[in-house]
Each structure stands twice: as structure tokens, then as C-alpha cells.
Short mmCIF file of C-alpha atoms in Angstrom, two decimals:
data_model
loop_
_atom_site.label_atom_id
_atom_site.label_comp_id
_atom_site.label_asym_id
_atom_site.label_seq_id
_atom_site.Cartn_x
_atom_site.Cartn_y
_atom_site.Cartn_z
CA MET A 1 20.56 -15.54 15.12
CA ILE A 2 17.93 -13.62 17.06
CA ASP A 3 14.54 -13.36 15.36
CA VAL A 4 12.60 -10.51 16.97
CA HIS A 5 9.36 -10.99 15.02
CA THR A 6 7.76 -14.17 13.73
CA ASP A 7 4.08 -15.08 13.68
CA HIS A 8 4.98 -18.60 12.55
CA LEU A 9 3.43 -20.22 15.64
CA GLU A 10 -0.01 -19.06 14.50
CA LYS A 11 0.40 -21.16 11.36
CA GLN A 12 1.18 -24.23 13.45
CA ILE A 13 -1.72 -23.98 15.86
CA LEU A 14 -4.20 -22.93 13.13
CA PRO A 15 -2.91 -24.63 9.96
CA ARG A 16 -6.26 -24.12 8.23
CA ALA A 17 -9.23 -21.91 9.02
CA GLY A 18 -11.38 -23.71 11.58
CA MET A 19 -8.77 -26.43 12.23
CA SER A 20 -6.89 -25.96 15.52
CA TRP A 21 -3.89 -28.11 16.37
CA ASP A 22 -2.63 -29.44 19.68
CA PRO A 23 -0.83 -26.53 21.48
CA LEU A 24 2.15 -28.63 22.57
CA GLY A 25 2.56 -30.21 19.15
CA ALA A 26 2.28 -26.79 17.52
CA ALA A 27 4.97 -25.35 19.81
CA ILE A 28 7.36 -28.24 19.10
CA ALA A 29 6.86 -28.01 15.33
CA HIS A 30 7.32 -24.24 15.46
CA ASP A 31 10.53 -24.55 17.48
CA ILE A 32 12.22 -27.16 15.30
CA GLN A 33 11.49 -25.24 12.10
CA LEU A 34 13.01 -22.11 13.59
CA CYS A 35 16.04 -24.06 14.75
CA ALA A 36 16.47 -25.64 11.31
CA ALA A 37 16.41 -22.12 9.85
CA GLY A 38 19.31 -21.11 12.13
CA THR A 39 17.41 -19.18 14.80
CA THR A 40 18.71 -19.70 18.33
CA THR A 41 16.65 -16.98 20.06
CA VAL A 42 13.12 -16.19 18.95
CA PHE A 43 10.58 -13.57 19.95
CA ASP A 44 7.25 -15.35 19.43
CA SER A 45 5.04 -12.59 18.02
CA LEU A 46 1.51 -13.10 19.31
CA ILE A 47 -1.45 -10.76 18.88
CA VAL A 48 -3.30 -9.27 21.83
CA GLY A 49 -6.76 -8.48 20.51
CA ALA A 50 -8.39 -9.57 17.30
CA MET A 51 -6.86 -7.56 14.42
CA GLY A 52 -10.04 -8.32 12.51
CA ASN A 53 -9.93 -12.02 13.39
CA PRO A 54 -11.81 -12.94 16.61
CA GLU A 55 -10.21 -16.40 16.57
CA ARG A 56 -6.94 -14.83 17.68
CA ARG A 57 -8.37 -14.06 21.13
CA ARG A 58 -8.97 -17.76 21.68
CA LEU A 59 -5.58 -18.81 20.31
CA LEU A 60 -3.31 -16.53 22.36
CA PRO A 61 -3.61 -18.40 25.69
CA LEU A 62 -3.41 -21.74 23.86
CA MET A 63 -0.15 -20.80 22.16
CA LEU A 64 1.35 -19.64 25.44
CA GLN A 65 0.14 -22.86 27.06
CA GLY A 66 1.87 -24.94 24.39
CA LEU A 67 5.13 -23.03 24.70
CA GLY A 68 5.02 -23.28 28.49
CA GLU A 69 4.44 -27.01 28.43
CA ALA A 70 7.21 -27.56 25.89
CA ARG A 71 9.57 -25.48 28.03
CA ARG A 72 8.72 -27.42 31.20
CA HIS A 73 9.46 -30.71 29.47
CA GLY A 74 12.75 -29.44 28.01
CA LEU A 75 11.51 -29.84 24.44
CA LEU A 76 12.53 -26.44 23.06
CA ARG A 77 15.81 -26.10 21.17
CA ALA A 78 15.75 -22.32 20.75
CA ASP A 79 15.36 -19.75 23.53
CA HIS A 80 11.78 -18.48 23.25
CA LEU A 81 10.88 -14.96 24.38
CA LEU A 82 7.57 -13.14 24.03
CA HIS A 83 6.64 -10.31 21.67
CA LEU A 84 3.10 -8.99 22.12
CA ARG A 85 1.53 -7.22 19.14
CA CYS A 86 -1.24 -5.09 20.59
CA ASP A 87 -4.25 -4.01 18.54
CA ALA A 88 -4.83 -0.39 19.61
CA ARG A 89 -8.46 -0.54 18.37
CA GLU A 90 -9.54 -3.05 21.05
CA ARG A 91 -11.60 -1.37 23.78
CA ASP A 92 -10.46 -3.86 26.42
CA LEU A 93 -6.86 -3.91 25.18
CA ILE A 94 -5.26 -2.75 28.42
CA ASP A 95 -7.05 -5.41 30.49
CA LEU A 96 -5.99 -8.04 27.97
CA PHE A 97 -2.40 -6.77 27.96
CA LEU A 98 -2.12 -6.69 31.74
CA SER A 99 -2.96 -10.40 31.79
CA TYR A 100 0.48 -11.00 30.25
CA ALA A 101 2.43 -7.85 31.08
CA ASP A 102 4.37 -9.30 34.01
CA ARG A 103 5.50 -12.52 32.35
CA PRO A 104 9.29 -12.85 32.72
CA ASP A 105 9.65 -13.79 29.04
CA LEU A 106 8.02 -10.57 27.73
CA ARG A 107 10.72 -8.62 25.90
CA PHE A 108 8.97 -6.57 23.20
CA VAL A 109 5.63 -4.84 22.59
CA THR A 110 4.37 -3.48 19.27
CA ILE A 111 1.44 -1.06 19.04
CA MET A 112 -0.60 -1.86 15.93
CA ASP A 113 -3.44 0.01 14.23
CA ASP A 114 -4.56 -1.00 10.74
CA GLY A 115 -7.96 0.64 11.16
CA PRO A 116 -9.74 3.15 8.91
CA ARG A 117 -9.24 6.03 11.34
CA ARG A 118 -5.45 6.04 11.16
CA ASP A 119 -5.06 5.42 7.42
CA PRO A 120 -8.22 5.04 5.31
CA LYS A 121 -6.24 4.43 2.11
CA ARG A 122 -4.26 1.56 3.62
CA PHE A 123 -7.43 0.18 5.23
CA ARG A 124 -9.13 0.04 1.83
CA HIS A 125 -6.09 -1.71 0.34
CA LEU A 126 -5.92 -4.36 3.07
CA GLU A 127 -9.65 -5.04 3.05
CA ARG A 128 -9.75 -5.38 -0.73
CA ARG A 129 -7.04 -8.02 -0.47
CA LYS A 130 -9.42 -9.94 1.80
CA ASN A 131 -12.17 -9.58 -0.84
CA THR A 132 -14.29 -7.51 1.54
CA PRO A 133 -17.23 -5.97 -0.36
CA GLU A 134 -16.73 -2.30 -1.19
CA ALA A 135 -19.94 -1.35 0.60
CA GLU A 136 -18.66 -2.89 3.85
CA ILE A 137 -15.32 -1.10 3.50
CA GLU A 138 -16.94 2.29 2.99
CA THR A 139 -19.37 1.68 5.84
CA ALA A 140 -16.46 0.98 8.18
CA ILE A 141 -14.68 4.15 7.08
CA ALA A 142 -17.83 6.25 7.46
CA ALA A 143 -18.45 4.83 10.94
CA VAL A 144 -15.24 6.44 12.19
CA ALA A 145 -16.99 9.79 12.43
CA THR A 146 -19.54 8.48 14.91
CA THR A 147 -17.41 5.94 16.79
CA GLU A 148 -15.47 6.79 19.93
CA ASP A 149 -11.70 6.56 19.41
CA CYS A 150 -9.95 4.41 22.01
CA THR A 151 -6.61 4.14 20.19
CA GLU A 152 -5.03 7.25 21.70
CA ASP A 153 -5.79 6.21 25.28
CA ASN A 154 -4.61 2.68 24.54
CA ARG A 155 -1.31 3.90 23.11
CA ARG A 156 -0.70 6.15 26.08
CA CYS A 157 -1.49 3.40 28.60
CA LEU A 158 0.61 0.79 26.78
CA VAL A 159 3.61 3.10 26.70
CA ALA A 160 3.25 3.81 30.43
CA HIS A 161 2.99 0.11 31.31
CA CYS A 162 5.96 -0.80 29.10
CA ARG A 163 8.10 1.96 30.56
CA ALA A 164 7.24 0.86 34.09
CA ARG A 165 8.42 -2.66 33.24
CA GLY A 166 11.42 -1.70 31.10
CA VAL A 167 9.96 -3.43 28.02
CA PRO A 168 10.92 -1.94 24.61
CA PHE A 169 7.96 -0.89 22.47
CA ALA A 170 7.51 -0.06 18.78
CA SER A 171 5.19 1.48 16.22
CA HIS A 172 4.05 -0.67 13.31
CA ASP A 173 3.39 -0.22 9.59
CA ASP A 174 4.15 3.49 9.61
CA THR A 175 3.12 5.06 6.29
CA THR A 176 3.71 8.80 6.61
CA VAL A 177 5.94 11.36 8.28
CA ALA A 178 2.96 12.15 10.47
CA HIS A 179 2.84 8.55 11.71
CA ILE A 180 6.51 8.74 12.69
CA ALA A 181 5.94 12.07 14.43
CA GLU A 182 3.01 10.52 16.30
CA ALA A 183 5.19 7.57 17.38
CA VAL A 184 7.98 9.87 18.56
CA GLY A 185 5.40 11.92 20.45
CA TYR A 186 4.44 8.81 22.40
CA GLY A 187 8.10 8.07 23.10
CA LEU A 188 8.49 5.16 20.70
CA SER A 189 12.04 4.61 19.45
CA ILE A 190 11.49 1.56 17.20
CA SER A 191 9.68 1.54 13.84
CA GLU A 192 8.67 -1.97 12.87
CA PHE A 193 8.05 -2.47 9.13
CA PRO A 194 7.78 1.12 7.82
CA ILE A 195 5.79 0.59 4.65
CA THR A 196 6.90 3.60 2.61
CA LEU A 197 10.28 5.13 1.85
CA GLU A 198 8.93 8.38 3.26
CA ALA A 199 8.19 6.79 6.64
CA ALA A 200 11.54 4.98 6.77
CA LYS A 201 13.46 8.19 6.07
CA ALA A 202 11.48 9.98 8.76
CA ALA A 203 12.20 7.16 11.21
CA ARG A 204 15.92 7.42 10.49
CA ALA A 205 15.83 11.21 10.89
CA ALA A 206 14.12 10.71 14.26
CA GLY A 207 16.82 8.28 15.37
CA MET A 208 14.46 5.30 15.49
CA THR A 209 15.62 1.70 15.10
CA ILE A 210 14.13 0.24 11.92
CA ILE A 211 13.04 -3.41 11.78
CA VAL A 212 12.42 -4.99 8.37
CA GLY A 213 11.21 -8.38 7.17
CA GLY A 214 13.23 -11.11 5.48
CA PRO A 215 10.53 -12.31 3.05
CA ASN A 216 10.28 -8.84 1.49
CA LEU A 217 14.07 -8.65 1.18
CA VAL A 218 14.47 -12.10 -0.38
CA ALA A 219 11.55 -11.71 -2.80
CA GLY A 220 12.50 -8.15 -3.71
CA ARG A 221 8.99 -6.93 -2.98
CA SER A 222 6.26 -6.84 -0.37
CA HIS A 223 3.31 -9.20 -0.71
CA THR A 224 1.01 -6.29 0.18
CA GLY A 225 2.58 -3.62 -2.04
CA ASN A 226 4.74 -1.93 0.60
CA VAL A 227 8.17 -0.47 -0.10
CA SER A 228 10.82 -3.05 -1.04
CA VAL A 229 13.32 -3.80 1.72
CA ARG A 230 15.98 -3.89 -0.98
CA GLU A 231 15.28 -0.22 -1.60
CA LEU A 232 15.51 0.48 2.13
CA ALA A 233 18.81 -1.42 2.26
CA GLN A 234 20.23 0.71 -0.56
CA GLU A 235 19.31 3.80 1.44
CA GLY A 236 20.78 2.44 4.68
CA LEU A 237 17.32 2.38 6.27
CA MET A 238 17.42 -0.93 8.12
CA ASP A 239 18.86 -1.93 11.48
CA ILE A 240 17.35 -5.33 12.30
CA LEU A 241 16.27 -8.15 9.98
CA CYS A 242 13.54 -10.51 11.20
CA SER A 243 11.75 -13.45 9.60
CA ASP A 244 8.23 -11.96 9.84
CA TYR A 245 6.39 -15.07 8.58
CA ILE A 246 9.06 -17.28 6.87
CA PRO A 247 11.68 -18.59 9.34
CA ALA A 248 14.27 -19.33 6.64
CA SER A 249 14.10 -15.79 5.25
CA ILE A 250 16.61 -14.29 7.70
CA LEU A 251 19.52 -16.43 6.52
CA ARG A 252 18.48 -16.06 2.87
CA GLY A 253 18.26 -12.30 3.42
CA ILE A 254 21.74 -12.21 4.94
CA TRP A 255 23.12 -14.06 1.92
CA HIS A 256 21.42 -11.61 -0.43
CA LEU A 257 22.81 -8.57 1.37
CA ALA A 258 26.32 -10.01 1.48
CA SER A 259 26.32 -10.68 -2.28
CA GLN A 260 24.10 -7.91 -3.66
CA SER A 261 24.77 -4.88 -1.44
CA ASP A 262 27.67 -2.96 0.04
CA LEU A 263 27.42 -4.92 3.30
CA SER A 264 30.04 -7.53 4.13
CA LEU A 265 28.89 -10.94 5.40
CA PRO A 266 29.70 -10.02 9.04
CA GLU A 267 27.80 -6.75 8.67
CA ALA A 268 24.80 -8.57 7.22
CA VAL A 269 24.91 -11.22 9.96
CA ALA A 270 24.95 -8.49 12.60
CA LEU A 271 21.47 -7.37 11.48
CA ALA A 272 20.10 -10.61 12.95
CA SER A 273 22.54 -11.15 15.80
CA GLU A 274 24.46 -8.28 17.38
CA ARG A 275 21.96 -5.53 16.49
CA PRO A 276 18.86 -7.19 17.99
CA ALA A 277 20.88 -8.31 21.01
CA GLN A 278 21.92 -4.72 21.73
CA THR A 279 18.50 -3.24 20.99
CA PHE A 280 16.64 -5.60 23.32
CA GLY A 281 19.21 -5.87 26.09
CA LEU A 282 20.27 -9.46 25.39
CA PHE A 283 23.87 -8.75 26.25
CA ASP A 284 24.74 -12.40 26.85
CA ARG A 285 24.42 -13.28 23.14
CA GLY A 286 24.58 -11.87 19.62
CA GLU A 287 28.30 -12.33 18.98
CA ILE A 288 31.04 -14.93 19.21
CA ALA A 289 32.97 -13.83 22.29
CA VAL A 290 34.33 -15.17 25.56
CA GLY A 291 31.61 -15.32 28.20
CA LYS A 292 28.68 -15.23 25.79
CA ARG A 293 26.05 -17.98 25.44
CA ALA A 294 27.82 -19.88 22.64
CA ASP A 295 24.73 -19.90 20.42
CA LEU A 296 26.23 -20.88 17.09
CA ILE A 297 25.15 -22.15 13.69
CA ARG A 298 27.22 -23.84 11.00
CA VAL A 299 26.12 -22.97 7.49
CA ALA A 300 27.07 -24.40 4.12
CA ASP A 301 26.61 -22.58 0.83
CA ARG A 302 24.74 -24.85 -1.58
CA ALA A 303 23.39 -22.34 -4.10
CA GLY A 304 22.34 -20.48 -0.98
CA PRO A 305 22.67 -20.97 2.78
CA VAL A 306 21.90 -24.36 4.33
CA VAL A 307 22.01 -24.87 8.10
CA ARG A 308 24.14 -27.92 8.91
CA ALA A 309 24.39 -27.72 12.71
CA VAL A 310 23.07 -25.61 15.60
CA TRP A 311 24.37 -25.12 19.13
CA THR A 312 22.68 -23.24 21.98
CA THR A 313 24.63 -22.47 25.16
CA GLY A 314 27.39 -24.66 23.76
CA SER A 315 25.26 -27.81 23.35
CA GLN A 316 24.42 -29.15 19.90
CA VAL A 317 20.66 -29.21 19.34
CA LEU A 318 20.58 -29.92 15.60
#
């Protein structure tokens, strides 16, 4: 399985607020949990910028350091690639991005914007979940009128840099038809986590690849009130299934689709194997075929899927 979006490493290096963990130890723990969940290729989804949490700026180089050290010592079971989630609101975003843009493991870039300018209603919802005082929320929304907007320039520059390097790029948390139209206008062909049925339908009409999260699918609902992935599945509005923040959710999601939807088990498996391989140019994997990497998992059904063994490039790693 190929997991194109997981922020699970953040939970290993910062298990509690204010408590950082050893970068190498965090990388090893992250890797083995992914492997035990059946993932053989992972896109480690790391934030460039703050996304409202300044600590993330400090953690990004530490997480990459831990992964690099683990790779040098041959301690990684899965194949780790890099997915940069770029906060379009950061004024120095492009300088930050260019620090990592030429890494050989960079395979995916997502342009994110959860700010009050793009979607005040969603901004209020997210901030209320954080227990932000109403006065602070409204002050932030009001400040938009007098604050210079850097998001448009950042989007344009990110797209240009990604195109120059042949790196696929995506929009994120699209809510409206207008958001999809904006993404298409910038040349984006992937919609990651559309959060309304309206946006997902618009993404399909625009020919975009739609990435959805396993936790939402397994639980039957979003933890933030977004559209249910089960509803998107019924409408045929999903192309790739990722783990988002629970590594085991991909396999659980596959099992759900195979038993509760019109998809066969091979069709459900393809959402986390063949489809992501084709979308991101990983043509040496994603299916069982002569000449491929021989990344395989053996799964038992014990009231749900249980990973019993894992092979990468033909060698058993679990």
C-alpha cells in the first residue's frame, strides 16, 4: 500500500505539547507503526510554515533529520518519500519551501489555506474547536481588510516551482465550487480532502483526482464536521485513500468498501496501491506484476483486517 498523506510523524516527535522526542527514535517508531498497518511506501506529510502553530517551524528540520539518519543506518522498513504541506499565508513561504524543493525524495506538494480570508465560516468553525475566544476570532477576520494578502503570490510561485521540478501539487480542504475553480485556474489537478459534497462534485467535473482520508471513511464521519467519505464513495467521488492521521485506517477503509459498497476487494485495494502509484509516477510499484518492486502484505481477516507479514522489494520486513 502507498500512503500519500500521513502526519503521523508529528505525533511521534511531539507526543505532548511542549515535549519533543528524539528525532531518530521518532522516525523509527513512525516507520514501524506504518509497516505494521500494511504501508510499504509512505509520503511523510510535513508542514512548511506554521499553520497557526509556530512549533511546527522548529520541528520540520528535526523530522527530516530523524528520517535521514534512520535511512542512512538502514533502519526504515517502508520506503519514505516527502510530501510538503505549504501554508499559503506565510510571508516567507517561498524561501522556506526552496530550502527543501530540490530534495530527491520530494514527490508531492499541497497548498493549504485555512485562514479567514479564504473562508471566514470555516475559519470560525476551526478556531471554535480550539476554544479560541470569539473576540479573537472576529478580530482576525476583521484584520483581513487591512492586511496585505500574500496567498495569491505564494500559490503562483509554488505552482511554478513545482512545475519546474515535475512535482505534483494539490489544493486542500476545498469547500465551494469557487475554490475548485480557483485551483483549476492555478493549474492544480488534485483536490486533497474536499470538505463538502459540492466541492467534490466540482472537482470531479473538472477532472481532478480526489484524495480522501481513511479515518473519516472508517468512522462514517469527519471529526471536524466535513462531508462523510462514505457519502463521497457512494457518489463515486474518490480516487485515492490515504491514512491522514491513523495509519491503520487505510486497510480498515478498504475492508469497509469491499463489504459495504459496490467496489470489489481488488477495486478497493487499488485506491491505496495502483491509483496512487499511477498518480505520482511510481511506476515500479502499486500492483503485483513481473518486474515490479514486490512490495507485498499478507492480511488475515479476524473481525477485520490484521497484517500478518510485510515484504518490501521481495524481502520480509515484518
